[in-house]
mmCIF file of C-alpha atoms in Angstrom:
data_model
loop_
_atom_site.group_PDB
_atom_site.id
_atom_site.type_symbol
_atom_site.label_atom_id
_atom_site.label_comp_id
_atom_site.label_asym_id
_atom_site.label_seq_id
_atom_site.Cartn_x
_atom_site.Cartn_y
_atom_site.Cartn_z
ATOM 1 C CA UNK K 1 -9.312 -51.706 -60.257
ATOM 2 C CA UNK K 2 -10.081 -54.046 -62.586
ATOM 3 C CA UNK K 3 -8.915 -53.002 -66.326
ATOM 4 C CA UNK K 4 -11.450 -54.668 -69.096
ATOM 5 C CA UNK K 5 -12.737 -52.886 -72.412
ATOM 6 C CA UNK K 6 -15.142 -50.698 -70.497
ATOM 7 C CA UNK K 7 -12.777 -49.271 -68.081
ATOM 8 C CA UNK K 8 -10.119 -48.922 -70.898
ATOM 9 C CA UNK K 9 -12.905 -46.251 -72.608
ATOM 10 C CA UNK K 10 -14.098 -44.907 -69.807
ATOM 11 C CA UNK K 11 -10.361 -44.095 -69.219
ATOM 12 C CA UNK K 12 -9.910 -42.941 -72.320
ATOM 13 C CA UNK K 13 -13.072 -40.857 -72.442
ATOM 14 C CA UNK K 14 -12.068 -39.246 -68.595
ATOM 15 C CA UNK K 15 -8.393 -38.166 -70.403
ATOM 16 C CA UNK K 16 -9.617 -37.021 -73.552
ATOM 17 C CA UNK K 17 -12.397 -34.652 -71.602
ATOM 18 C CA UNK K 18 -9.704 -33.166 -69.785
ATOM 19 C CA UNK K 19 -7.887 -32.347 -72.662
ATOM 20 C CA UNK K 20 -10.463 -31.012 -74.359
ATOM 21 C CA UNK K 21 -11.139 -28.781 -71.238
ATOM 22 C CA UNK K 22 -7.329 -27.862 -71.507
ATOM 23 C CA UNK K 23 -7.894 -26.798 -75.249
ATOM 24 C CA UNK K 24 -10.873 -24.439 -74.207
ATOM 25 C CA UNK K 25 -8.871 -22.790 -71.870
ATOM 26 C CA UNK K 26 -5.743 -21.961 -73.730
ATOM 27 C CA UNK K 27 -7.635 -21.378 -77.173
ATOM 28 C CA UNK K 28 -11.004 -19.163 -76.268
ATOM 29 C CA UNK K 29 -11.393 -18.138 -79.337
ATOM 30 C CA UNK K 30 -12.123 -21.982 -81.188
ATOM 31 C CA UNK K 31 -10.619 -25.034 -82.524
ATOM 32 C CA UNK K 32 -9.516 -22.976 -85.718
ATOM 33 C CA UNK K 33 -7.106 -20.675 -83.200
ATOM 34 C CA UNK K 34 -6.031 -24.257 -82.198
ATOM 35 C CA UNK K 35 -5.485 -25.817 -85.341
ATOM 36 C CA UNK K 36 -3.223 -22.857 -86.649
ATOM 37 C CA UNK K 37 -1.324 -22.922 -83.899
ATOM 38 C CA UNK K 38 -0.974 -26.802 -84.510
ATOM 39 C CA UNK K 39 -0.317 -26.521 -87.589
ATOM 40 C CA UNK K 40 2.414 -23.869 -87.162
ATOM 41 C CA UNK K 41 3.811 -26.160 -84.994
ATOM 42 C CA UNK K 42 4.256 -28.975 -87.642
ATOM 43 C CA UNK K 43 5.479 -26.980 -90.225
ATOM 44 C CA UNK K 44 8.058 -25.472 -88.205
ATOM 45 C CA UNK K 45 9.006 -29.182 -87.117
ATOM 46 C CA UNK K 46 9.129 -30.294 -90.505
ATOM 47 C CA UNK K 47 11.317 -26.860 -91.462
ATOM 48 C CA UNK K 48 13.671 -27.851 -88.391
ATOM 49 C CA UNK K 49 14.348 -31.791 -89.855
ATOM 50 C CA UNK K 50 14.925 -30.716 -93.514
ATOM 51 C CA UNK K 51 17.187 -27.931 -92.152
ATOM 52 C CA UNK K 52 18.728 -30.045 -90.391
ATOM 53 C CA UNK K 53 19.813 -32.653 -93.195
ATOM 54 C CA UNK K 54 21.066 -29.304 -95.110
ATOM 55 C CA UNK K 55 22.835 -27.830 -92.883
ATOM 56 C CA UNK K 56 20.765 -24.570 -93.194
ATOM 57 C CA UNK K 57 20.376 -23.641 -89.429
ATOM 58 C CA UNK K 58 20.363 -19.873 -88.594
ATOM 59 C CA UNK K 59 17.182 -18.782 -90.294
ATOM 60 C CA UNK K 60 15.142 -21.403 -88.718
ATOM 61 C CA UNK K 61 16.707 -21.226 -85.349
ATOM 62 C CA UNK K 62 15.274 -17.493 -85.519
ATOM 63 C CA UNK K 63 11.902 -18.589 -86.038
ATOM 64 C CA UNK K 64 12.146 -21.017 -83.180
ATOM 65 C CA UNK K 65 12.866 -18.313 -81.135
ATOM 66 C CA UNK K 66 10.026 -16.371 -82.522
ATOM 67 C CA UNK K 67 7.618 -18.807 -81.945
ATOM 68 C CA UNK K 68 9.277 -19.811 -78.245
ATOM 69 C CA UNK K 69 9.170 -15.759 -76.951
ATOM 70 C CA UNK K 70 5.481 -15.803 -75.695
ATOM 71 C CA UNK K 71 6.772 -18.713 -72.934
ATOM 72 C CA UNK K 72 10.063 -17.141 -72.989
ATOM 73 C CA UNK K 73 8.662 -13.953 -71.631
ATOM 74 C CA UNK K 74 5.977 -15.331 -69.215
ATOM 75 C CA UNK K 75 9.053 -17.307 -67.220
ATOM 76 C CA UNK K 76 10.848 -13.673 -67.122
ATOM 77 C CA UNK K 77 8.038 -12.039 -66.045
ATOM 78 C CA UNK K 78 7.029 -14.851 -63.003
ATOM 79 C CA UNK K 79 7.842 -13.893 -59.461
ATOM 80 C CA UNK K 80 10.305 -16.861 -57.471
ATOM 81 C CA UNK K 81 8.483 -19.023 -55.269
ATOM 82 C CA UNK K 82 8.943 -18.819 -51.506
#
């Protein structure tokens, strides 16, 4: 395959469609669902670092594991593979 500037976007188009599929499926209910969650996300990131640099761990270590239980209890919940 040759790579030039048109490929590159078509590329680039192909991934960013896929993605966007990805986002319908896990958030139904809109870009806004999507966006909190986001922006959750980066908050609680951004809690984690200055936490971090004071030393303050414990409270924020029990949101993490708030915010990780929804995965937490799907892999509980999964049946083994053959």
């Amino acid at each position: 395959m040759t790579l030039d500037l048109q490929t590159g976007v078509r590329i680039y188009q192909f991934i960013a469609d896929r993605l966007e599929e990805r986002r319908r499926e896990q958030y139904p209910d809109g870009r806004e669902a999507y966006e909190a969650d986001w922006s959750a996300a980066h908050d609680l990131e951004k809690d984690f670092a200055e936490a971090v640099h004071a030393d303050d761990l414990a409270q924020l270590l029990e949101e993490l594991a708030d915010m990780a239980a929804p995965w937490c209890a799907t892999l509980t919940t999964r049946q083994p593979g053959p």
